[in-house]
Amino acid sequence: MKKLSQTVVSAIVVGGLLAGCSSQSDSGSTASTSSSSVPNQTDTAVKKEEKVKLTFWRNSGNDTENAAYDKLVASFMQKYPNISVEMTPIPYSDYDTKLRVSIASGSPPDIMALDAPTVGSYANAGALKPLTTYFKTDGNMEDIPKSTLATYTYQNEIYMAPLTESSIAMFYNKKLFQAKGIPLPSKNPDEPWTWDQVLEAAKKVNDPANGIFGIDPAQGFGNAGGTAYFKYPIIWQLGGEIMSPDGKTSKGFLDSPQTKKAVQFFSDLYNKDKVSALEYPPDPFPNGKLAITIDGSWSLANLKEKFPNFKLGEDYDIAPLPKGTTQAVANGSWALGISAKSKHSDEAWKFINWVTGEEGQKTYAGMTKDIPSRYSSAKAFPELNEYPKNIFVIQNQKYGRPRPITPIFPQMSDAVNKMFEDVTIGKRNIDASIAEAVTTIDKAYADVLAQQKK
């Protein structure tokens, strides 16, 4: 679950240090006016006699990710010798706190890496410079799925440049399916099973008396941000929503009949149909104790390394994420943005465009094996255009959806996860649970507004 922990889990707490950024006299005005000026994007933007130093903060990754960034920074400075980039990798557990402190103290880095769910918090606080004009000038926007750009857009401004994507799909035990005579799902990313088909298969395979379970639909109930990432698509697939498009309220969305239907379907897997369990034995899927699991692209390498006798194509296969009335998958991963206080925003964009452009993404993904966010970069890798990875790539490109873009994402995520827990584990009344979640989310947004007015 390494990739999930980096891609989904948000530690940003709206209010306190970060919310205080919006009260600084020049942060808000910079964010509101910066997109109106067209940047100079020629290679001669930095005059020969000028020397510009950029500071770049990012969460430290594994050795391969760090080496990829090192290579990109070195190649950029070779191309632009008048621009130096001082990169500071910071441990993931400390990253958000240190970044918030730097912003609140008025000394943030020029360039910062952010996880997609946190963009609304930083943009709302006036900590980021809009990148819309830069993208329109030379960012090759057409090379990025619109739904991906929407993930980094807040109040009609793009604030981050995406580098990679992650995605989830349906992993199923091929031998368990064949033993019960269940037709195998299509491998075509455009032809997913419906959730009714998944339920039917799960019922046929389910055998709790012998320790075999039908399906784990959303990686349990552990980490709120992580497991909510798996639950949002079920809501969308069955026609529901979580928040309003502007990220201000859940009323009329989370409490819609379609969302209630999705939550009820999820709960029924555990309590009515009993094809899901609250506790599974260790590694149930590769150990043949779980017929279906919804998991991420990052798990392919993990299964290959840790369970070499559990082979793709022989023991298990992958199918697109199930659908209800529509196909949907959550998108968004780490991306790069520019501080609203940077005095060298044009040069900072030059670096960001270098890293997240077609060639930069090919360099990074070629080393890390991540999924590039650009069409052209993904097309350059044969394995991303073939089964099974093409399922993850095409799902993101065609059916990806932003998680709610809101300054209260952590509170929203916690409330949604608690709602699922209350209904499924606590067997609480669904209307009462959803009403409480709506109240919690809307109060959190009201608190942010009140903080900003102080």
XYZ file of C-alpha atoms in Angstrom:
454
model
C 0.000 0.000 0.000
C 3.019 2.260 -0.355
C 1.635 4.179 -3.300
C -1.702 4.604 -1.625
C -0.139 6.099 1.449
C 1.685 8.649 -0.682
C -1.151 9.375 -3.035
C -4.190 9.544 -0.816
C -3.454 10.244 2.797
C -3.798 13.976 3.614
C -2.504 15.365 6.890
C -3.439 18.992 6.138
C -5.508 20.542 8.928
C -7.406 23.560 7.665
C -7.104 26.404 10.129
C -4.176 27.190 12.376
C -0.974 27.880 10.485
C -2.200 27.227 6.965
C -5.465 29.109 7.269
C -3.491 31.989 8.668
C -1.752 32.358 5.310
C -4.885 33.822 3.798
C -4.734 36.751 6.214
C -1.291 37.828 5.049
C -1.652 41.065 3.155
C -0.032 40.067 -0.119
C -0.853 36.349 -0.444
C -4.469 36.752 -1.448
C -3.821 39.593 -3.857
C -1.028 37.670 -5.543
C -3.268 34.679 -6.083
C -6.107 36.770 -7.479
C -4.096 38.773 -9.969
C -1.143 36.606 -10.978
C -2.933 34.694 -13.716
C -3.624 37.861 -15.711
C -0.008 38.449 -16.712
C 1.410 36.353 -19.532
C 4.794 34.880 -18.572
C 7.828 35.054 -20.797
C 8.491 31.447 -21.784
C 11.401 31.759 -24.208
C 14.785 30.238 -23.428
C 16.150 33.789 -23.165
C 13.813 34.701 -20.311
C 16.753 34.624 -17.943
C 19.351 37.090 -19.125
C 22.886 35.838 -19.327
C 24.103 38.028 -16.494
C 21.241 37.072 -14.159
C 21.516 34.227 -11.666
C 18.314 32.839 -10.189
C 18.130 30.378 -7.315
C 14.949 28.360 -6.833
C 14.057 26.405 -3.709
C 12.093 23.205 -4.227
C 10.544 21.139 -1.444
C 9.101 17.681 -1.914
C 8.292 14.642 0.162
C 11.191 12.209 0.096
C 10.357 8.964 -1.684
C 12.146 5.688 -2.174
C 15.629 5.478 -3.696
C 14.305 5.204 -7.247
C 11.999 8.210 -6.903
C 14.785 10.271 -5.361
C 17.166 9.290 -8.176
C 14.568 10.277 -10.775
C 14.195 13.736 -9.249
C 17.968 14.104 -9.004
C 18.270 13.340 -12.701
C 15.560 15.822 -13.672
C 17.047 18.608 -11.543
C 20.526 18.023 -12.969
C 19.299 17.982 -16.570
C 17.307 21.183 -16.001
C 20.279 23.065 -14.603
C 22.395 21.881 -17.512
C 19.790 23.246 -19.928
C 19.384 26.494 -17.957
C 22.759 27.238 -16.353
C 21.554 30.585 -15.017
C 18.880 28.885 -12.890
C 19.926 26.764 -9.924
C 17.455 24.512 -8.122
C 18.032 23.703 -4.467
C 15.921 20.610 -3.840
C 15.033 19.595 -0.295
C 13.493 16.150 0.224
C 11.547 16.017 3.498
C 10.289 12.828 5.197
C 6.629 12.227 4.424
C 5.584 12.280 8.085
C 7.031 15.779 8.545
C 6.342 17.261 5.146
C 2.943 18.922 5.571
C 3.815 20.372 8.957
C 7.085 21.913 7.771
C 5.459 23.258 4.635
C 2.618 24.866 6.583
C 5.081 26.446 9.002
C 7.133 27.876 6.136
C 4.027 29.342 4.545
C 2.707 30.830 7.781
C 6.106 32.390 8.509
C 6.224 33.982 5.050
C 9.228 31.999 3.833
C 7.882 29.127 1.706
C 9.894 27.402 -1.027
C 9.476 28.684 -4.582
C 8.251 25.277 -5.723
C 6.376 22.707 -3.673
C 5.057 19.204 -4.242
C 1.498 18.544 -3.046
C -0.784 15.541 -2.998
C -3.960 16.125 -5.001
C -6.444 16.181 -2.085
C -4.562 19.022 -0.369
C -4.707 21.474 -3.274
C -7.998 23.039 -2.146
C -6.528 23.803 1.295
C -3.441 25.551 -0.043
C -5.235 27.384 -2.843
C -7.970 28.611 -0.521
C -5.293 29.917 1.857
C -3.700 31.969 -0.936
C -0.481 29.991 -0.687
C -0.299 29.000 -4.372
C 0.148 30.946 -7.582
C -2.399 30.104 -10.285
C -0.824 28.327 -13.235
C -3.672 28.690 -15.735
C -1.940 31.292 -17.904
C 1.299 29.333 -17.876
C -0.517 26.210 -18.993
C -2.293 28.081 -21.757
C 0.998 29.582 -22.938
C 3.166 26.487 -23.203
C 1.848 23.799 -20.868
C 0.389 21.628 -23.647
C -2.913 21.263 -21.804
C -4.396 19.089 -24.541
C -1.914 16.374 -23.576
C -3.492 16.015 -20.120
C -6.953 14.504 -19.510
C -9.453 17.200 -18.605
C -10.481 15.267 -15.504
C -6.858 15.249 -14.352
C -6.502 19.002 -14.759
C -9.803 19.396 -12.931
C -8.238 17.641 -9.937
C -5.786 20.532 -9.571
C -8.291 23.292 -10.342
C -9.844 25.403 -7.605
C -12.343 28.188 -8.325
C -11.565 28.031 -12.058
C -7.777 28.319 -11.688
C -5.266 25.519 -12.211
C -2.833 25.475 -9.287
C -0.676 22.391 -9.817
C 1.072 20.582 -12.660
C 0.481 16.800 -12.455
C 3.351 14.341 -12.744
C 1.940 10.849 -12.165
C -1.321 8.987 -11.620
C -2.442 5.950 -9.679
C -5.569 3.889 -10.150
C -7.538 0.941 -8.833
C -9.179 -2.031 -10.536
C -10.820 -5.380 -9.800
C -8.408 -8.199 -8.993
C -10.001 -11.667 -9.042
C -8.861 -15.207 -8.282
C -9.065 -16.942 -11.628
C -8.971 -20.490 -10.242
C -11.766 -19.839 -7.734
C -13.898 -18.433 -10.545
C -13.218 -21.382 -12.827
C -13.950 -23.897 -10.077
C -17.453 -22.435 -9.735
C -18.002 -22.130 -13.495
C -18.102 -18.335 -13.373
C -17.417 -16.665 -16.755
C -14.321 -14.505 -16.520
C -14.713 -10.718 -16.736
C -13.575 -8.810 -19.802
C -10.097 -7.310 -19.806
C -11.335 -4.414 -21.936
C -11.161 -1.194 -19.850
C -14.404 -0.044 -21.505
C -16.318 -3.216 -20.612
C -16.476 -3.530 -16.822
C -18.794 -5.830 -14.950
C -21.716 -4.220 -13.188
C -21.790 -4.376 -9.413
C -24.723 -6.804 -9.746
C -22.486 -9.175 -11.717
C -19.755 -8.805 -9.127
C -22.200 -9.580 -6.330
C -23.482 -12.653 -8.163
C -19.934 -13.994 -8.602
C -19.037 -13.190 -4.995
C -22.061 -15.157 -3.753
C -21.078 -18.222 -5.790
C -17.514 -18.258 -4.495
C -18.242 -17.185 -0.936
C -17.582 -20.016 1.555
C -16.911 -18.539 5.023
C -17.065 -21.967 6.667
C -13.906 -22.860 4.761
C -12.348 -19.435 5.184
C -13.061 -18.185 1.647
C -14.700 -14.792 1.212
C -16.366 -13.295 -1.832
C -15.053 -9.717 -1.968
C -13.204 -6.974 -0.169
C -14.812 -3.960 -1.878
C -12.719 -1.100 -0.498
C -9.668 -2.187 1.474
C -11.490 -2.306 4.782
C -11.951 0.573 7.216
C -8.430 1.402 8.396
C -7.014 4.696 7.259
C -9.822 7.182 6.610
C -8.194 8.908 3.654
C -7.015 5.665 2.139
C -10.191 3.646 2.395
C -12.360 6.602 1.413
C -10.338 6.734 -1.823
C -11.754 3.280 -2.596
C -15.295 4.172 -1.526
C -15.821 7.393 -3.516
C -16.024 5.515 -6.845
C -18.839 3.281 -5.547
C -20.861 6.401 -4.783
C -20.160 7.877 -8.215
C -20.744 4.595 -10.047
C -24.236 4.333 -8.597
C -25.063 7.917 -9.526
C -24.347 9.658 -6.231
C -22.136 12.576 -5.233
C -20.203 13.609 -2.146
C -20.011 17.404 -2.270
C -21.142 20.276 -4.426
C -18.908 21.098 -7.415
C -17.559 24.168 -5.595
C -16.569 22.071 -2.552
C -18.642 24.130 -0.124
C -21.396 21.765 1.016
C -22.506 18.149 1.119
C -26.186 18.987 1.590
C -28.173 17.848 -1.419
C -25.309 15.632 -2.582
C -24.169 13.189 0.103
C -27.795 12.861 1.223
C -29.172 12.251 -2.275
C -31.171 9.044 -2.996
C -28.369 7.832 -5.286
C -25.701 8.208 -2.608
C -27.916 6.476 -0.062
C -28.372 3.596 -2.521
C -24.597 3.277 -2.886
C -23.988 3.286 0.884
C -26.757 0.727 1.371
C -25.293 -1.520 -1.344
C -21.909 -1.362 0.331
C -23.350 -2.188 3.749
C -25.362 -5.080 2.327
C -22.193 -6.765 1.104
C -21.294 -7.252 4.781
C -24.636 -7.508 6.550
C -27.224 -8.845 4.110
C -25.340 -10.765 1.438
C -22.453 -11.571 3.820
C -19.898 -11.867 1.013
C -17.545 -9.427 2.748
C -15.947 -9.645 6.181
C -14.752 -7.060 8.674
C -11.632 -9.135 9.272
C -9.716 -11.289 6.821
C -6.810 -13.669 7.361
C -3.336 -12.318 6.461
C -2.867 -11.674 2.736
C -6.182 -13.318 1.848
C -6.063 -12.623 -1.885
C -2.698 -14.179 -2.795
C -3.339 -16.964 -0.279
C -6.539 -18.014 -2.055
C -8.924 -16.897 0.697
C -10.460 -13.942 -1.129
C -12.066 -14.219 -4.563
C -12.291 -10.515 -5.453
C -10.475 -7.463 -4.168
C -10.400 -3.871 -5.319
C -6.755 -2.852 -5.325
C -4.278 -0.476 -6.912
C -1.785 -0.535 -9.749
C 0.999 -0.433 -7.162
C 0.009 -3.927 -5.956
C 1.179 -5.616 -9.157
C 4.826 -5.261 -8.201
C 4.090 -6.195 -4.588
C 2.344 -9.435 -5.561
C 5.095 -10.354 -7.995
C 7.817 -9.764 -5.420
C 6.235 -11.216 -2.290
C 4.087 -13.982 -3.784
C 6.034 -15.312 -6.780
C 3.943 -18.508 -6.905
C 0.724 -16.506 -7.240
C 0.972 -15.630 -10.896
C -0.877 -13.117 -13.025
C -2.709 -14.922 -15.820
C -2.589 -18.273 -14.048
C -3.850 -17.675 -10.533
C -5.364 -14.234 -10.831
C -6.327 -11.634 -13.391
C -7.412 -8.016 -13.456
C -10.569 -6.418 -14.804
C -11.735 -2.797 -14.911
C -13.384 -1.327 -11.850
C -17.083 -2.333 -11.687
C -19.780 0.125 -12.642
C -23.349 0.901 -11.680
C -25.036 3.410 -13.943
C -21.647 4.749 -15.009
C -17.898 4.101 -14.889
C -15.814 6.144 -12.480
C -12.453 5.977 -10.732
C -10.754 8.492 -8.437
C -7.712 10.240 -9.895
C -5.002 12.577 -8.651
C -1.541 12.067 -7.204
C 1.505 14.216 -6.393
C 1.954 17.387 -8.421
C 4.107 20.531 -8.456
C 3.049 24.104 -7.742
C 4.523 27.578 -7.255
C 4.352 29.578 -4.053
C 2.292 32.758 -4.247
C 5.263 34.509 -2.623
C 7.894 33.339 -5.101
C 9.871 36.199 -6.659
C 10.885 33.963 -9.550
C 7.610 32.477 -10.710
C 8.529 32.462 -14.419
C 11.707 30.521 -13.724
C 9.805 28.234 -11.322
C 7.309 27.445 -14.082
C 10.180 26.721 -16.423
C 11.382 24.060 -13.982
C 7.913 22.638 -13.341
C 7.195 22.435 -17.048
C 10.521 20.633 -17.496
C 9.705 18.019 -14.864
C 6.021 17.483 -15.711
C 6.271 17.914 -19.478
C 6.296 14.974 -21.872
C 10.018 14.224 -21.675
C 10.226 14.863 -17.931
C 7.401 12.439 -17.248
C 9.006 9.849 -19.502
C 12.249 10.194 -17.549
C 10.515 9.954 -14.184
C 8.122 7.118 -15.050
C 10.841 5.249 -16.901
C 12.718 4.991 -13.619
C 9.876 4.679 -11.094
C 7.413 2.677 -13.230
C 4.620 5.032 -12.176
C 1.800 5.984 -14.540
C 2.461 9.331 -16.274
C -0.395 11.821 -16.271
C 0.156 12.882 -19.907
C -1.260 10.970 -22.875
C 1.988 11.264 -24.841
C 4.185 10.091 -21.985
C 1.994 7.085 -21.215
C 1.899 6.159 -24.892
C 5.708 5.967 -24.926
C 5.774 2.879 -22.670
C 4.627 -0.359 -24.351
C 3.739 -1.987 -21.006
C 1.297 0.829 -20.211
C -0.553 0.147 -23.450
C -0.874 -3.578 -22.847
C -2.769 -5.714 -20.338
C -2.835 -5.377 -17.380
C -1.493 -1.849 -16.935
C -3.551 -0.448 -19.796
C -6.617 -0.987 -17.615
C -5.319 1.442 -15.008
C -4.128 3.956 -17.602
C -7.288 4.030 -19.720
C -9.578 4.123 -16.690
C -7.825 7.261 -15.460
C -7.794 8.901 -18.860
C -11.426 8.192 -19.747
C -13.277 7.683 -16.475
C -11.168 9.472 -13.868
C -12.867 11.889 -11.483
C -11.437 14.346 -8.984
C -12.061 13.679 -5.351
C -13.918 16.651 -3.823
C -11.780 19.761 -4.283
C -12.332 21.563 -1.029
C -10.288 23.245 1.702
C -11.826 20.829 4.194
C -10.789 17.613 2.471
C -9.443 15.887 5.627
C -12.610 16.593 7.590
C -14.773 15.543 4.659
C -12.810 12.324 4.185
C -13.061 11.443 7.879
C -16.809 12.122 7.880
C -17.429 9.956 4.802
C -15.395 7.093 6.202
C -17.200 7.333 9.556
C -20.520 7.279 7.720
C -19.600 4.005 6.008
C -18.371 2.581 9.322
C -21.513 3.566 11.212
C -23.838 2.039 8.630
C -21.777 -1.087 7.929
C -20.109 -1.935 11.239
C -22.458 -0.199 13.668
C -25.582 -1.047 11.603
C -26.828 2.445 12.259
C -29.768 3.967 10.403
C -28.483 5.139 7.035
C -30.444 8.415 7.009
C -29.166 9.374 10.455
C -25.575 8.491 9.575
C -25.595 10.492 6.356
C -27.317 13.453 8.025
C -24.592 13.512 10.674
C -21.891 13.400 7.996
C -23.481 16.298 6.123
C -23.658 18.352 9.335
C -20.008 17.596 10.146
C -18.781 18.520 6.671
C -20.811 21.711 6.401
C -19.745 22.827 9.875
C -16.103 22.276 8.914
C -16.537 24.543 5.910
C -18.288 27.190 8.020
C -15.382 27.072 10.468
C -12.929 27.747 7.629
C -14.937 30.767 6.540
C -15.057 32.066 10.096
C -11.291 31.615 10.461
C -10.662 33.573 7.286
C -12.772 36.480 8.496
C -10.729 36.921 11.680
